[in-house]
mmCIF file of C-alpha atoms in Angstrom:
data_model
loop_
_atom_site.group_PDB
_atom_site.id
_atom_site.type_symbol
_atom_site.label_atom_id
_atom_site.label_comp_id
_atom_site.label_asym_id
_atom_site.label_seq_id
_atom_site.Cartn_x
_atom_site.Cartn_y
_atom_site.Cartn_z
ATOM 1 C CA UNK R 25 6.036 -84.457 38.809
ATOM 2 C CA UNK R 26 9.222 -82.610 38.950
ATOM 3 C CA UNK R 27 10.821 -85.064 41.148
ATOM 4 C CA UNK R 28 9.619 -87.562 38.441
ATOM 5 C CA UNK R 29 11.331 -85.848 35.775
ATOM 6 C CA UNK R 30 14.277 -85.068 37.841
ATOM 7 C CA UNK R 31 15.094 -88.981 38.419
ATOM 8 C CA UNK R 32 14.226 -89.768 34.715
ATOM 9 C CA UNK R 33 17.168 -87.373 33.523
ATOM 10 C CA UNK R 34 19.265 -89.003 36.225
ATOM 11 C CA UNK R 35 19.097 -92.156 35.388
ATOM 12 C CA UNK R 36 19.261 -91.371 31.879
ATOM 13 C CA UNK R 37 22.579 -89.366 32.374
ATOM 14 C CA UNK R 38 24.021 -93.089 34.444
ATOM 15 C CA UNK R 39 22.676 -95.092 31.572
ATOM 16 C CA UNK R 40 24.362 -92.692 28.769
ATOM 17 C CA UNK R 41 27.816 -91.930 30.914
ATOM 18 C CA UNK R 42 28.208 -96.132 31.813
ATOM 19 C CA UNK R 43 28.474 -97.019 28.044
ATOM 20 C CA UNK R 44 30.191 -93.880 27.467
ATOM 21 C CA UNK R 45 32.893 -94.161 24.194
ATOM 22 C CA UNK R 46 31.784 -97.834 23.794
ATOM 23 C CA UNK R 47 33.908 -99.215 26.571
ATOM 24 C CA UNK R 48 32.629 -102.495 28.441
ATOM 25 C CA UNK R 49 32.081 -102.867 31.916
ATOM 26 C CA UNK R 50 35.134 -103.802 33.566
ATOM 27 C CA UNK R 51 33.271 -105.740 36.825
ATOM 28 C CA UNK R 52 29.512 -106.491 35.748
ATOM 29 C CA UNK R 53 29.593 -108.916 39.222
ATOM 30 C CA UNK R 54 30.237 -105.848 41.554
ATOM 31 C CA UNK R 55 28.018 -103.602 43.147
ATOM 32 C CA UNK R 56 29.647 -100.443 43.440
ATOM 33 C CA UNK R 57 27.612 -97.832 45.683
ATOM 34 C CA UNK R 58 28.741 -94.156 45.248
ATOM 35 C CA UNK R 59 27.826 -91.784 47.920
ATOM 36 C CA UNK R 60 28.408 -88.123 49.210
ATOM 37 C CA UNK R 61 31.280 -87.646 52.065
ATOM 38 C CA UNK R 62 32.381 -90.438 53.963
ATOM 39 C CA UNK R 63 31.638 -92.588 57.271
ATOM 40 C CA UNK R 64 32.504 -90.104 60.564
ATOM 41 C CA UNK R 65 32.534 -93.006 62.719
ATOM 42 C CA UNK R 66 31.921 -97.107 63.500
ATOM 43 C CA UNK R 67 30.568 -96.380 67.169
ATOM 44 C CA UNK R 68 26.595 -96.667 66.976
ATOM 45 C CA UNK R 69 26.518 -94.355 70.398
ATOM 46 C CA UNK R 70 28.007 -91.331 67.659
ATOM 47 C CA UNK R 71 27.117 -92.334 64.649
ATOM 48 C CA UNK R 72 24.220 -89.781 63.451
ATOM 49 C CA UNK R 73 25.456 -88.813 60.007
ATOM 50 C CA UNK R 74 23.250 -90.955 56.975
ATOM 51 C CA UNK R 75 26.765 -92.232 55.938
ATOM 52 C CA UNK R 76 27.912 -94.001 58.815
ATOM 53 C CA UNK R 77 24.788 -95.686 59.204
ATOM 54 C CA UNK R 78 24.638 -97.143 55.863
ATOM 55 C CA UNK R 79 27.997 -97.529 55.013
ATOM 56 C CA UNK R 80 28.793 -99.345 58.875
ATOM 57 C CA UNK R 81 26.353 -99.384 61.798
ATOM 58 C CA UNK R 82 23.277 -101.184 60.014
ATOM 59 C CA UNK R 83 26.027 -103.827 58.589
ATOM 60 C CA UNK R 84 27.811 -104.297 61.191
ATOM 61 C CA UNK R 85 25.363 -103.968 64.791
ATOM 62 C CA UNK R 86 22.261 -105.152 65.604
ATOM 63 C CA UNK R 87 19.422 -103.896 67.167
ATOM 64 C CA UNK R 88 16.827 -105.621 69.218
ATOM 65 C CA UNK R 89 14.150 -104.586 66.923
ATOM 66 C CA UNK R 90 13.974 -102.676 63.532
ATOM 67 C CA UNK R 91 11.536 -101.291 60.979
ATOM 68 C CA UNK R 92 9.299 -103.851 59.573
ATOM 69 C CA UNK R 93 10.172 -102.791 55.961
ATOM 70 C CA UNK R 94 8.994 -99.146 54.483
ATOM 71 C CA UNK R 95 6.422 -99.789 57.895
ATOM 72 C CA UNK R 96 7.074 -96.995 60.201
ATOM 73 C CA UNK R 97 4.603 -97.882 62.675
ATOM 74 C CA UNK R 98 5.335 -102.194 62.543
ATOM 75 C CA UNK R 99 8.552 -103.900 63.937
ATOM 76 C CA UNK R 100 10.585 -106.894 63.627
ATOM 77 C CA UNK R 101 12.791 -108.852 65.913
ATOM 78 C CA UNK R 102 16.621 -109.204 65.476
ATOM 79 C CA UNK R 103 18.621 -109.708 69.022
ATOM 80 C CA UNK R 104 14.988 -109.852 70.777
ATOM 81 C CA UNK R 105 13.337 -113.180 70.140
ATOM 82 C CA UNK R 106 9.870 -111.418 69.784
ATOM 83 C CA UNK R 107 8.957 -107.441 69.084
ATOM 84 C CA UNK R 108 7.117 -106.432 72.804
ATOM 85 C CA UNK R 109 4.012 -105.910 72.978
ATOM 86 C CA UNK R 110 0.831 -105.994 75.959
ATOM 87 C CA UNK R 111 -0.482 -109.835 74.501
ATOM 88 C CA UNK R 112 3.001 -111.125 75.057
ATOM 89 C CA UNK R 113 3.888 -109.578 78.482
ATOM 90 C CA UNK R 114 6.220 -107.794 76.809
ATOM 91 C CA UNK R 115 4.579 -104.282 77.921
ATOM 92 C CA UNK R 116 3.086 -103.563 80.690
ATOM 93 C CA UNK R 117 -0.335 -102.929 80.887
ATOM 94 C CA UNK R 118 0.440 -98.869 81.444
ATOM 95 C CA UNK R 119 2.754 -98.491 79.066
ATOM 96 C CA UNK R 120 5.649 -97.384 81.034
ATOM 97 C CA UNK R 121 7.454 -100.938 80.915
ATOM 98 C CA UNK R 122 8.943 -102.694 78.025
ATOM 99 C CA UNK R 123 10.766 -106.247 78.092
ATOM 100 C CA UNK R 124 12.905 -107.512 75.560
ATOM 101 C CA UNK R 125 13.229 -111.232 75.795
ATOM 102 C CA UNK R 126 16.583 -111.512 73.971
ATOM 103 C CA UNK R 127 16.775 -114.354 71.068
ATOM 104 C CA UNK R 128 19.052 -117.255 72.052
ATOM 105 C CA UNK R 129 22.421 -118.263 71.321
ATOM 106 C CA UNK R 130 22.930 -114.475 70.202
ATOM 107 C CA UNK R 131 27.312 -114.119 70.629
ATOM 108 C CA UNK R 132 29.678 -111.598 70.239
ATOM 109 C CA UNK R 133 32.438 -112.169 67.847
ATOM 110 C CA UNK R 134 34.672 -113.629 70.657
ATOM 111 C CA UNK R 135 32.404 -116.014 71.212
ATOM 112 C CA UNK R 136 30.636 -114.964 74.548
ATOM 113 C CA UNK R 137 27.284 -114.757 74.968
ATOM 114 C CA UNK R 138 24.862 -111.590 74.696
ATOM 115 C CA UNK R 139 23.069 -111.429 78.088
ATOM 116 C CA UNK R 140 20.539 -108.278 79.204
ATOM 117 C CA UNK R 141 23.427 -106.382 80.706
ATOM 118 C CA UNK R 142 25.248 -106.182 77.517
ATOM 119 C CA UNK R 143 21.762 -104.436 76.497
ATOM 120 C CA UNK R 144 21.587 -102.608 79.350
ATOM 121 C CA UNK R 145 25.390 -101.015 79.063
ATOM 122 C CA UNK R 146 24.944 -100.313 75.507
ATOM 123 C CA UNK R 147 21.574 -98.199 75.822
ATOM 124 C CA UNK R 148 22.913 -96.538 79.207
ATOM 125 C CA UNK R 149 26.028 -95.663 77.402
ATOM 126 C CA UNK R 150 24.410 -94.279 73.805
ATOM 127 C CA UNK R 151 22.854 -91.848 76.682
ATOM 128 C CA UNK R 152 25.609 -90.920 78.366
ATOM 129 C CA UNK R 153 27.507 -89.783 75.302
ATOM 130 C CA UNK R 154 25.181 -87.289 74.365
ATOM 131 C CA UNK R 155 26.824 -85.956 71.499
ATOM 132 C CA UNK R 156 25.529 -82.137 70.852
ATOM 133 C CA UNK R 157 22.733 -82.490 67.872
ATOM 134 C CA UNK R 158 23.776 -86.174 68.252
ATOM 135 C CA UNK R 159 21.080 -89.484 68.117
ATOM 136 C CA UNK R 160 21.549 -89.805 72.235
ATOM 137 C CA UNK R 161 17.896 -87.544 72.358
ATOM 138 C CA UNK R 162 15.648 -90.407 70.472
ATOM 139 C CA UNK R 163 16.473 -92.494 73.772
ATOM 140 C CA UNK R 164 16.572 -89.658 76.357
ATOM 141 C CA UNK R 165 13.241 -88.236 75.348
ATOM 142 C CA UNK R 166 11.341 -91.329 75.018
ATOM 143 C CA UNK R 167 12.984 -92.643 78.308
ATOM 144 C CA UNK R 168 13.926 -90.310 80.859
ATOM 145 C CA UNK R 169 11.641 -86.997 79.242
ATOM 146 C CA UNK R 170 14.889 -85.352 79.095
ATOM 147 C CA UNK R 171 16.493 -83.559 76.083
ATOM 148 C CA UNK R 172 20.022 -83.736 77.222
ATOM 149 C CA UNK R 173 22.186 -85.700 80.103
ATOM 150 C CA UNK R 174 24.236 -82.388 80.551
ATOM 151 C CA UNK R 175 23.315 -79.275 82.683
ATOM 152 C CA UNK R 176 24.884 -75.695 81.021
ATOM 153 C CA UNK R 177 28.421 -76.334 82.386
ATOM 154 C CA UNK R 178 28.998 -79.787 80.620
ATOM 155 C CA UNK R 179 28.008 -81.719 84.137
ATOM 156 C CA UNK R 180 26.461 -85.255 83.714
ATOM 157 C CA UNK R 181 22.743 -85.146 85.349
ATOM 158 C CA UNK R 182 23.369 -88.471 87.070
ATOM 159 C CA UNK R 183 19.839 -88.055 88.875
ATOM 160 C CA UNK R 184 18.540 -88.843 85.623
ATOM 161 C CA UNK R 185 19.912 -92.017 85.633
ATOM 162 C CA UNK R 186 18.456 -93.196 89.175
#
């Protein structure tokens, strides 16, 4: 309820200070989005701060699935042509291997083609960086049951990788 109230006020306060001392809008056509900090960085294999990924990475890349909405347990396709799944092939029958049929005529900005090792450098790369407290562990764990690519002295794991 207090959240409730809290949001009523807030909105209340926009309302009251955006027709402040009569003045008209200057823009009514333009969206402007006002946020706390700003953007640490473009590359999705660093990005883990809430303002880079609104303000660049989820305008900018695409994944090969994504959320199905407010859904946190239903996907969509976006570079794959078809969210994997055991009925499709796209997972295997113990669970351990997922396929991602990638959607056709998918290019880069330069014109060339997407093709599975583009997919396969990008996710190999997001875990190499393996930024401390960085996004790299969402793949590591769910792939490789690691927590980090890095032994105690900063040393890549490459056994990991094989």
């Amino acid at each position: 309820m207090q959240a409730i109230r809290t949001l009523l006020a807030l909105t209340v306060t926009l309302l009251l200070a955006s027709t402040a001392f009569g003045q008209a809008v200057k823009n009514p056509d333009t969206l402007v989005i006002v946020s706390i900090g700003a953007p640490e960085t473009m590359d999705p294999a660093y990005g883990y701060d809430t303002i880079s990924s609104q303000v660049y990475l989820w305008h900018i890349y695409e994944t090969l699935i994504f959320l199905d909405g407010s859904l946190t347990g239903s996907f969509v396709p976006m570079l794959a042509s078809e969210v994997p799944s055991v009925a499709n092939g796209g997972i295997s029958r113990d669970g351990k291997t997922y396929t991602f049929r990638i959607r056709e005529g998918v290019r880069f900005h330069d014109a060339t083609p997407l093709t599975a090792d583009d997919v396969r450098y990008s996710l190999l790369r997001f875990m190499f960086m393996d930024r401390d407290a960085g996004p790299s562990v969402l793949l590591l764990t769910a792939i490789l049951d690691a927590q980090k690519t890095r032994d105690d002295t900063g040393t890549v794991n490459v056994a990991l990788f094989s």
